[in-house]
mmCIF file with all atom_site columns, C-alpha atoms in Angstrom:
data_model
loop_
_atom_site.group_PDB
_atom_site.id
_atom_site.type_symbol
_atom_site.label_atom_id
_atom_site.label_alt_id
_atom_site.label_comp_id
_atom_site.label_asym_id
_atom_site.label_entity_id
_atom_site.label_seq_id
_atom_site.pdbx_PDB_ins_code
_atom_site.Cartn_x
_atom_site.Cartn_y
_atom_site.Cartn_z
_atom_site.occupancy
_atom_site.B_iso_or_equiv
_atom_site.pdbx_formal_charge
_atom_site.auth_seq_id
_atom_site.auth_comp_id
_atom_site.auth_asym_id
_atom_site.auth_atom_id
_atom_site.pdbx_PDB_model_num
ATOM 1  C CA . UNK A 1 1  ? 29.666  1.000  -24.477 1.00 0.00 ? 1  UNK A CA 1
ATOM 2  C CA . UNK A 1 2  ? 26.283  3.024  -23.076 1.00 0.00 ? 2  UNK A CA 1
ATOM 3  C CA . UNK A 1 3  ? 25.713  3.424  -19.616 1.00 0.00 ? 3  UNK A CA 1
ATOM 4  C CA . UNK A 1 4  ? 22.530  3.325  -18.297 1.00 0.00 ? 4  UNK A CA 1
ATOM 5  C CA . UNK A 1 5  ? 21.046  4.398  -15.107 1.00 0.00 ? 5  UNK A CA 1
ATOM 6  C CA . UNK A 1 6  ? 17.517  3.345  -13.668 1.00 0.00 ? 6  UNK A CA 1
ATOM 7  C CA . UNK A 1 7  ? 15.440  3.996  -10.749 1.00 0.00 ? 7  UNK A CA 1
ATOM 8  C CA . UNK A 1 8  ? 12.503  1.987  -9.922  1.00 0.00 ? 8  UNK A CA 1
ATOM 9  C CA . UNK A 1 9  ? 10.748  1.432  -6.603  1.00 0.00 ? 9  UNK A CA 1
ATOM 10 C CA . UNK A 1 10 ? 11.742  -2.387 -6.168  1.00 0.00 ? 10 UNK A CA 1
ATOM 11 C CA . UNK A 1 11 ? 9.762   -3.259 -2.815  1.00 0.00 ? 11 UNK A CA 1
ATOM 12 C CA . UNK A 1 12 ? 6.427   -1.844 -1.566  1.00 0.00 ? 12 UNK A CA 1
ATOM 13 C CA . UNK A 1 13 ? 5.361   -3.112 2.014   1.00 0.00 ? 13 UNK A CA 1
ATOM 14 C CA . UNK A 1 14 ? 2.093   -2.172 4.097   1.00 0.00 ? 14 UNK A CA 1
ATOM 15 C CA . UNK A 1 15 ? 2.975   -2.249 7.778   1.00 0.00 ? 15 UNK A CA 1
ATOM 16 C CA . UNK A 1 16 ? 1.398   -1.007 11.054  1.00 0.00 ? 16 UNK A CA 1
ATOM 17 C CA . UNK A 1 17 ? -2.079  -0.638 11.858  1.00 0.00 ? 17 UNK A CA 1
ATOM 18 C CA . UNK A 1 18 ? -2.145  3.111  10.213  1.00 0.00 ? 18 UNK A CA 1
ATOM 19 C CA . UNK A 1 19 ? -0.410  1.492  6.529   1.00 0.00 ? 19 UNK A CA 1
ATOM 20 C CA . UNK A 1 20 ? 2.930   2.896  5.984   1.00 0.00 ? 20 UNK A CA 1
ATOM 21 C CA . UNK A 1 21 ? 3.938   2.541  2.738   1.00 0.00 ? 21 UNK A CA 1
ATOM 22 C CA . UNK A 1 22 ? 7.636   1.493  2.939   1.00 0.00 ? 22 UNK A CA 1
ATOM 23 C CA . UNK A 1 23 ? 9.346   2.230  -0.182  1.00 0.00 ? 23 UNK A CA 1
ATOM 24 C CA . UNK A 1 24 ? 12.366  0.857  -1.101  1.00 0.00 ? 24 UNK A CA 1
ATOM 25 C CA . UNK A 1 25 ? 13.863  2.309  -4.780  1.00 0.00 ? 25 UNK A CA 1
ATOM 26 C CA . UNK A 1 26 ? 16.660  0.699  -6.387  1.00 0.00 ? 26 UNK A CA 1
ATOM 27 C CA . UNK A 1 27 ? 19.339  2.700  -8.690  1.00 0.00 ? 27 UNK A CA 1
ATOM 28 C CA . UNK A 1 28 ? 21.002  0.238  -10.991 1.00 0.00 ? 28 UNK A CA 1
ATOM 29 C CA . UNK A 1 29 ? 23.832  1.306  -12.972 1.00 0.00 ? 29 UNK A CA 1
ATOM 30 C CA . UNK A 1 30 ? 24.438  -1.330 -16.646 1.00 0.00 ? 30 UNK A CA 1
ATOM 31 C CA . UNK A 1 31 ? 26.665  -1.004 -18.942 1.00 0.00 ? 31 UNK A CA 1
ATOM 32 C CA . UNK A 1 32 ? 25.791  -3.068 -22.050 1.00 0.00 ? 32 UNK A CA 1
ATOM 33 C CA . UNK A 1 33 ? 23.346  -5.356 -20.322 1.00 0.00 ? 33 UNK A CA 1
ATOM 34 C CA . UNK A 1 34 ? 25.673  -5.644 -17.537 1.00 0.00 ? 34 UNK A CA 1
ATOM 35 C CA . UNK A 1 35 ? 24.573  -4.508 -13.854 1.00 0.00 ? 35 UNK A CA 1
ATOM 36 C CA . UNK A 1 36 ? 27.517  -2.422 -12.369 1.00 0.00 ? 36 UNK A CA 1
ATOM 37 C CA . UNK A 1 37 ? 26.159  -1.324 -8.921  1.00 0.00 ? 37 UNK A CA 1
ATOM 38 C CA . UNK A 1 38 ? 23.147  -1.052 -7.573  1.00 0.00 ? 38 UNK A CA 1
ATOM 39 C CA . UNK A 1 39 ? 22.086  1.134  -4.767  1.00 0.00 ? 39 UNK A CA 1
ATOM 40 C CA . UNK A 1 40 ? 19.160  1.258  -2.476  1.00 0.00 ? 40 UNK A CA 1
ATOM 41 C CA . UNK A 1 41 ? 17.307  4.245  -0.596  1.00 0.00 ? 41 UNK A CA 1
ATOM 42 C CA . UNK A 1 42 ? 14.013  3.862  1.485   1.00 0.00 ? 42 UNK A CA 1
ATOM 43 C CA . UNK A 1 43 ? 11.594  6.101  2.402   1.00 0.00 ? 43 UNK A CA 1
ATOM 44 C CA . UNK A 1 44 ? 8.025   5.766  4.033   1.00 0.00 ? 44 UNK A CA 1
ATOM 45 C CA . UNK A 1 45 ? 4.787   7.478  3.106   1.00 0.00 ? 45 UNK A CA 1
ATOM 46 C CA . UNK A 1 46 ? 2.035   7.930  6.201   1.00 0.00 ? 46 UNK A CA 1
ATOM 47 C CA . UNK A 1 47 ? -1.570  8.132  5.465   1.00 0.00 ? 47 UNK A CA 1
ATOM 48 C CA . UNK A 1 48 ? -1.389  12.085 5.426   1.00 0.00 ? 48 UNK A CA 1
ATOM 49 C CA . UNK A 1 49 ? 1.035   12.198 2.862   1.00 0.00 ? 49 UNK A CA 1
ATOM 50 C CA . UNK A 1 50 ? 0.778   13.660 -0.680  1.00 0.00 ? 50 UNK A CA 1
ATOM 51 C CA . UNK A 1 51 ? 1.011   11.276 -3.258  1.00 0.00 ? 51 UNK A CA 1
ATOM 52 C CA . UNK A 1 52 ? 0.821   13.045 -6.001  1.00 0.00 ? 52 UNK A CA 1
ATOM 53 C CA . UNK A 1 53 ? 4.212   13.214 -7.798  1.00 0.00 ? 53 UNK A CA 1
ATOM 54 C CA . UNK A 1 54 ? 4.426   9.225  -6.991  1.00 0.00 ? 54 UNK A CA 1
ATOM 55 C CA . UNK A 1 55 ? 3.976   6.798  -9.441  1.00 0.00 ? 55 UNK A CA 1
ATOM 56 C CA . UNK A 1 56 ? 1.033   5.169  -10.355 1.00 0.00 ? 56 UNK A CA 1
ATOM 57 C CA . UNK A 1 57 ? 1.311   2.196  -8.491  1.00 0.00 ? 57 UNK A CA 1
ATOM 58 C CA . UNK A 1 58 ? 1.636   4.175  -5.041  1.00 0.00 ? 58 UNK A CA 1
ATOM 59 C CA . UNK A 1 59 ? -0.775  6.277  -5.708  1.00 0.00 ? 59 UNK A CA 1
ATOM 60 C CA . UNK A 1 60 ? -3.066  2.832  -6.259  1.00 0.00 ? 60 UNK A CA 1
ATOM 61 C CA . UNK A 1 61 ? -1.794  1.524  -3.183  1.00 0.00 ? 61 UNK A CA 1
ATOM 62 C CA . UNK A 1 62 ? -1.965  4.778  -0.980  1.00 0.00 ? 62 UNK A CA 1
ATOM 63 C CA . UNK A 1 63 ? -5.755  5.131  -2.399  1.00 0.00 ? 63 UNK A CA 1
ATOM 64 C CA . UNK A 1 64 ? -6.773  1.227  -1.669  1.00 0.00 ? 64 UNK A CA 1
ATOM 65 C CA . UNK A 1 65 ? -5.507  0.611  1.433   1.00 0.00 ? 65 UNK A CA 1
ATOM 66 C CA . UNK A 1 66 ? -5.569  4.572  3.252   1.00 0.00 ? 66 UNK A CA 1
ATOM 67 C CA . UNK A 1 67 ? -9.053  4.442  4.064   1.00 0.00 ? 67 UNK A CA 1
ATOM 68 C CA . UNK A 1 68 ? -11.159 7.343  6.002   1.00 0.00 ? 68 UNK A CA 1
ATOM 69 C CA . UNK A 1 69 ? -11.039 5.029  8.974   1.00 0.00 ? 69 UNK A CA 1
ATOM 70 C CA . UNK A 1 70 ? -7.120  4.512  8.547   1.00 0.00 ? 70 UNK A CA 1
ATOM 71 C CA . UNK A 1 71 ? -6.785  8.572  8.311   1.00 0.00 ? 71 UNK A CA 1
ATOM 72 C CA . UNK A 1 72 ? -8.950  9.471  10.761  1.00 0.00 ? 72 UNK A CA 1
ATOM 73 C CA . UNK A 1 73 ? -7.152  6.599  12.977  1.00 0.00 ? 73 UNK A CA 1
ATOM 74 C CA . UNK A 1 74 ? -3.540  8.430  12.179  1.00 0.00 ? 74 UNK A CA 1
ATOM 75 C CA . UNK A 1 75 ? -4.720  11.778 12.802  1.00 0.00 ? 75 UNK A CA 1
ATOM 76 C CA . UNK A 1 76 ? -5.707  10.874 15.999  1.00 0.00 ? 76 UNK A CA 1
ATOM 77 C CA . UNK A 1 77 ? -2.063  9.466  16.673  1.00 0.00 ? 77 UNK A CA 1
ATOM 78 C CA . UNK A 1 78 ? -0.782  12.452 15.938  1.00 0.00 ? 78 UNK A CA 1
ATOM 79 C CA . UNK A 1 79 ? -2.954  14.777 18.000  1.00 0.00 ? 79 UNK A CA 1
ATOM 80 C CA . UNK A 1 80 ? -2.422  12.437 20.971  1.00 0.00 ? 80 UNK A CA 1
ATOM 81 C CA . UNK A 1 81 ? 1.392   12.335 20.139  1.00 0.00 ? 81 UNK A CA 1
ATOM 82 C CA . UNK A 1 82 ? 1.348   15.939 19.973  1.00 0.00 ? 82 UNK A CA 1
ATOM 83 C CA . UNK A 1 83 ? -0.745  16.554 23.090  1.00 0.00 ? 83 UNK A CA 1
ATOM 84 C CA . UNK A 1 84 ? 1.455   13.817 24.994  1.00 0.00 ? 84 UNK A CA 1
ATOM 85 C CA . UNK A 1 85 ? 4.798   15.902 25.210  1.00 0.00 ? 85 UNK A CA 1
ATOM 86 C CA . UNK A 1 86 ? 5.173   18.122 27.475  1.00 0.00 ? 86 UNK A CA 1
#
């Protein structure tokens, strides 16, 4: 009888017109082959984010679809955002 535990990000999604990377990671726990639970936590990445303790794949992602015009485009947000409160 050996339990195992793994993480893996199960579902990537692109949304908005700045590219959010919503993350969803799944914890399954097996015993023997056999899925006991399985958990989910989700998180989202915005184009000024540091990716670099992700995995591979984000990083890919982040890199192909946060452009300069998608960064420049959030930072802009944000300093309007910012500016906007009073």
């Amino acid at each position: 009888m050996a339990l195992n535990k793994t993480i893996v990000d199960d579902k990537i999604e692109i949304v908005s017109d700045f590219k959010h990377l919503n993350i969803r990671t799944a914890t399954v726990v097996s015993e023997d082959g056999t899925e006991l639970s399985r958990s989910f936590h989700r998180r989202v990445l915005h184009p000024d984010a540091d990716v670099s303790s992700e995995s591979a794949e984000i990083q890919g992602i982040a890199a192909a679809v946060w452009t300069d015009d998608v960064k420049s485009a959030w930072q802009t947000f944000q300093e309007a955002q910012a500016n906007a409160r009073p």
